[in-house]
Amino acid sequence: MKEHPCPRNRRVPFALALIGLVTLSGCAPAFFKKPLSDQELGRVLSLLKAQEEAANAFFTTGQMVVKDWYWDQEANTLMAGTRAPLRLRIEITHAWGQPILHLLVVGRAFKALSYGERRLYVGDLTPGALSKFFPADLDADLIWEVLRGFPKLRLDGRMESRKADQVILLGRNGEEMEILELDPESGLPRRVSFPEQKVAVAYADFQQEGGILYAKEVRVTQLGGARNLTLKNGNMVFNKPIPDEIFRMEIPPGFETVYVETPRSN
């Protein structure tokens, strides 16, 4: 009696042919793609640098949702900022107009009016200083990127690509300081994570205004936790003069002033 060939043996050539067909068609799965070449890394750097230099000022309105933190519902936002000098203002109000939080950043210092507590918080923008209000460790640079709607790479160390559509910035001892993930189709930033700060920022729905790119949705996530913040930006206006008065804060009567000290490391 003649033995029939094992079905597995028949499937192997078919699987190989299928892989070859998919690869030749230009639709290879992500695990077939190679890390970014030096030329591709250069293009990513050029894009990020050009976008960073293009936006010197912005203002916009929109909505913000914070999950499992300072408040847990959608609120309206009014945001404005200048890059040099660094000045940022964000006003967060309930849908019915009641103010929740007004934050002002000038250089490396901040003021935050918490209307629910009737308190004015004042301090230096050191790591963890704003952790009371936002579900992640946001420093001055990261706040600018989140509000402006586009990331940048901090070029203080070595840069490399270990897999497709990803750029890693390494510290002096080889530790991963910043991980940038790119959208495989558009090549635009999709997610940036900072392992040391335990925070990730995702960018979606990019728009263009006068050659300047910005994400209409920005989500800040606490790595390893459930807290997150989502900004839903309206149309942004770039590089228009912003009056200096915008970056001054009037303190309502009866607010207690609280000075925020630098959190001590454990």
Coordinates of C-alpha atoms in Angstrom, one line a residue:
M1 CA 0.0 0.0 0.0
K2 CA 1.5 3.3 -1.1
E3 CA 1.9 6.0 1.6
H4 CA 0.4 9.4 1.0
P5 CA 2.8 12.3 1.3
C6 CA 2.4 14.2 4.6
P7 CA 0.1 17.3 4.1
R8 CA 2.6 19.4 6.0
N9 CA 5.2 18.8 3.2
R10 CA 2.7 20.1 0.7
R11 CA 2.0 23.2 2.7
V12 CA 5.7 24.3 3.1
P13 CA 6.2 25.2 -0.6
F14 CA 2.9 26.9 -0.6
A15 CA 3.8 29.0 2.4
L16 CA 7.1 30.0 0.9
A17 CA 5.4 31.0 -2.3
L18 CA 2.9 33.1 -0.4
I19 CA 5.6 34.9 1.5
G20 CA 7.4 35.6 -1.8
L21 CA 4.2 36.9 -3.4
V22 CA 3.4 39.2 -0.5
T23 CA 7.0 40.6 -0.4
L24 CA 7.1 41.2 -4.1
S25 CA 3.7 42.9 -4.0
G26 CA 5.1 45.5 -1.6
C27 CA 2.7 44.6 1.2
A28 CA 5.1 42.7 3.4
P29 CA 4.1 42.5 7.1
A30 CA 5.9 44.7 9.5
F31 CA 8.2 41.9 10.8
F32 CA 9.8 41.8 7.3
K33 CA 10.6 45.5 7.3
K34 CA 14.1 46.6 8.2
P35 CA 15.2 49.2 10.7
L36 CA 15.6 52.7 9.4
S37 CA 18.7 53.4 7.3
D38 CA 21.0 56.3 8.0
Q39 CA 19.4 58.2 5.1
E40 CA 15.9 57.5 6.6
L41 CA 17.0 58.6 10.0
G42 CA 18.3 61.8 8.5
R43 CA 14.9 62.5 6.9
V44 CA 13.2 62.0 10.2
L45 CA 15.6 64.4 11.9
S46 CA 15.1 67.0 9.2
L47 CA 11.3 66.8 9.5
L48 CA 11.4 67.2 13.3
K49 CA 13.9 70.0 13.2
A50 CA 12.0 71.9 10.5
Q51 CA 8.7 71.6 12.4
E52 CA 10.3 72.7 15.6
E53 CA 11.7 75.8 14.0
A54 CA 8.6 76.6 12.0
A55 CA 6.3 77.2 15.0
N56 CA 7.3 80.2 17.1
A57 CA 3.8 80.9 18.6
F58 CA 0.4 79.3 18.6
F59 CA -3.1 79.6 20.0
T60 CA -6.2 77.4 19.8
T61 CA -9.3 76.2 21.5
G62 CA -10.4 72.7 22.0
Q63 CA -11.4 70.1 24.6
M64 CA -9.5 68.0 27.2
V65 CA -10.4 64.8 28.9
V66 CA -8.5 63.5 31.9
K67 CA -9.1 60.0 33.0
D68 CA -8.8 58.9 36.7
W69 CA -7.1 62.0 37.9
Y70 CA -7.7 65.8 38.6
W71 CA -11.2 65.6 37.1
D72 CA -12.8 62.9 35.0
Q73 CA -14.9 64.5 32.3
E74 CA -14.6 66.6 29.1
A75 CA -13.7 70.2 29.6
N76 CA -13.0 73.1 27.2
T77 CA -9.5 74.5 26.7
L78 CA -8.0 77.8 25.5
M79 CA -4.2 77.5 24.9
A80 CA -1.5 79.9 23.7
G81 CA 2.3 79.8 23.7
T82 CA 5.5 81.2 22.4
R83 CA 8.7 79.2 22.0
A84 CA 11.4 81.7 22.6
P85 CA 11.0 82.9 25.3
L86 CA 9.0 79.9 26.5
R87 CA 5.6 81.1 27.7
L88 CA 2.5 78.9 27.9
R89 CA -1.0 79.5 29.0
I90 CA -3.8 77.0 29.3
E91 CA -7.3 77.7 30.6
I92 CA -9.5 74.7 31.4
T93 CA -13.2 75.3 32.0
H94 CA -16.3 73.1 32.4
A95 CA -18.7 72.9 29.5
W96 CA -21.0 75.3 31.3
G97 CA -18.2 77.9 31.7
Q98 CA -17.0 77.3 35.3
P99 CA -13.2 77.5 35.4
I100 CA -11.3 74.4 36.6
L101 CA -7.6 75.2 36.2
H102 CA -5.6 78.1 34.7
L103 CA -1.9 77.2 34.2
L104 CA 0.8 79.7 33.3
V105 CA 4.4 78.7 32.4
V106 CA 7.1 81.4 31.9
G107 CA 10.5 80.0 31.4
R108 CA 11.1 77.4 34.1
A109 CA 8.5 78.7 36.5
F110 CA 4.8 78.1 36.8
K111 CA 1.6 79.4 38.4
A112 CA -1.5 77.3 38.6
L113 CA -4.9 78.5 39.7
S114 CA -7.0 75.6 41.1
Y115 CA -10.5 77.0 41.3
G116 CA -12.0 74.0 43.0
E117 CA -9.5 74.4 45.9
R118 CA -9.3 78.2 45.7
R119 CA -5.5 77.9 45.7
L120 CA -2.7 79.4 43.7
Y121 CA 0.2 77.0 43.3
V122 CA 3.6 78.5 42.5
G123 CA 6.9 76.8 41.8
D124 CA 9.7 75.9 39.5
L125 CA 9.0 73.5 36.7
T126 CA 11.0 70.7 38.0
P127 CA 10.3 66.9 37.5
G128 CA 7.0 66.0 39.1
A129 CA 6.0 69.6 39.9
L130 CA 2.8 69.4 37.9
S131 CA 1.9 65.9 38.9
K132 CA -1.0 67.1 41.0
F133 CA -2.7 68.4 37.9
F134 CA -1.6 66.2 35.0
P135 CA -1.4 62.3 35.1
A136 CA 2.3 62.3 34.0
D137 CA 5.6 63.9 34.6
L138 CA 5.6 66.9 32.2
D139 CA 8.7 69.1 32.0
A140 CA 8.8 72.4 30.2
D141 CA 9.8 70.9 26.8
L142 CA 7.2 68.2 27.0
I143 CA 4.4 70.6 27.9
W144 CA 5.3 72.7 24.8
E145 CA 5.3 69.6 22.5
V146 CA 1.9 68.4 23.9
L147 CA 0.2 71.8 23.6
R148 CA 1.8 72.6 20.2
G149 CA 0.8 69.1 18.9
F150 CA 4.2 67.9 17.5
P151 CA 7.2 66.1 19.1
K152 CA 10.9 66.7 18.9
L153 CA 14.0 64.6 19.5
R154 CA 16.3 65.7 22.3
L155 CA 19.7 65.2 20.5
D156 CA 21.9 64.9 23.6
G157 CA 23.0 61.3 22.9
R158 CA 23.3 58.6 20.3
M159 CA 20.5 57.9 17.9
E160 CA 19.7 54.5 16.3
S161 CA 16.9 52.4 14.8
R162 CA 16.5 48.8 15.9
K163 CA 13.3 48.0 14.1
A164 CA 11.1 49.4 11.4
D165 CA 9.4 52.8 11.9
Q166 CA 11.2 53.4 15.2
V167 CA 13.9 55.8 16.3
I168 CA 15.6 55.5 19.7
L169 CA 17.7 58.1 21.5
L170 CA 20.2 56.6 23.9
G171 CA 21.9 58.2 26.9
R172 CA 25.5 58.1 27.7
N173 CA 25.3 54.7 29.3
G174 CA 23.2 53.2 26.5
E175 CA 19.9 53.6 28.3
E176 CA 16.8 54.4 26.2
M177 CA 15.9 58.0 26.9
E178 CA 13.3 58.5 24.1
I179 CA 11.5 56.2 21.7
L180 CA 9.8 57.6 18.6
E181 CA 7.4 55.5 16.7
L182 CA 6.5 56.5 13.1
D183 CA 3.3 55.8 11.2
P184 CA 4.4 53.3 8.5
E185 CA 2.3 55.0 5.8
S186 CA 2.8 58.7 6.4
G187 CA 6.1 58.6 8.2
L188 CA 4.8 61.1 10.7
P189 CA 5.2 60.7 14.5
R190 CA 2.7 58.4 16.0
R191 CA 4.0 57.9 19.5
V192 CA 6.8 59.1 21.7
S193 CA 7.7 57.4 25.0
F194 CA 10.1 58.4 27.8
P195 CA 10.9 55.3 29.9
E196 CA 12.7 57.3 32.6
Q197 CA 9.7 59.7 33.1
K198 CA 7.2 56.8 32.6
V199 CA 5.2 58.8 30.1
A200 CA 4.1 58.4 26.5
V201 CA 2.5 60.8 24.1
A202 CA 0.5 59.7 21.1
Y203 CA -0.3 62.0 18.1
A204 CA -3.2 61.5 15.7
D205 CA -5.1 63.2 12.9
F206 CA -2.4 65.5 11.6
Q207 CA -3.4 68.8 10.0
Q208 CA -1.4 71.4 8.2
E209 CA -1.6 75.2 8.7
G210 CA 0.7 77.3 6.5
G211 CA 3.2 74.5 6.2
I212 CA 3.2 73.7 9.9
L213 CA 2.0 70.3 11.0
Y214 CA 0.0 69.6 14.2
A215 CA -2.0 66.8 15.6
K216 CA -5.7 67.4 16.3
E217 CA -5.6 64.7 19.0
V218 CA -2.8 64.3 21.5
R219 CA -2.9 61.7 24.3
V220 CA -0.6 61.7 27.3
T221 CA -0.4 58.3 29.0
Q222 CA 1.2 57.3 32.3
L223 CA 3.3 54.2 31.4
G224 CA 2.2 51.3 33.6
G225 CA -0.8 53.1 34.9
A226 CA -4.4 53.8 34.0
R227 CA -4.3 57.6 34.0
N228 CA -4.3 59.5 30.7
L229 CA -5.0 62.9 29.3
T230 CA -6.4 63.6 25.8
L231 CA -6.4 66.9 24.0
K232 CA -8.7 67.5 21.1
N233 CA -7.5 70.6 19.4
G234 CA -9.5 72.9 17.1
N235 CA -7.8 74.7 14.3
M236 CA -4.5 76.1 15.4
V237 CA -3.2 79.6 14.5
F238 CA 0.6 79.9 14.2
N239 CA 3.1 82.7 14.4
K240 CA 0.6 85.5 15.0
P241 CA 1.5 88.2 17.6
I242 CA 0.2 87.3 21.1
P243 CA -0.2 90.2 23.5
D244 CA 2.0 90.0 26.6
E245 CA -1.1 90.4 28.8
I246 CA -2.0 86.8 27.9
F247 CA 1.0 85.6 29.9
R248 CA 0.1 87.5 33.0
M249 CA -2.2 86.0 35.7
E250 CA -4.7 87.9 37.8
I251 CA -5.2 86.2 41.1
P252 CA -8.8 86.3 42.4
P253 CA -9.3 87.5 46.0
G254 CA -9.4 84.8 48.7
F255 CA -7.1 82.3 47.0
E256 CA -4.4 80.7 49.2
T257 CA -0.9 80.7 47.8
V258 CA 0.9 77.4 48.0
Y259 CA 4.6 77.1 47.1
V260 CA 5.5 73.8 45.4
E261 CA 8.8 72.4 46.4
T262 CA 10.9 70.1 44.3
P263 CA 9.8 66.5 45.0
R264 CA 12.4 64.5 46.7
S265 CA 13.7 61.3 45.0
N266 CA 13.2 58.1 47.0

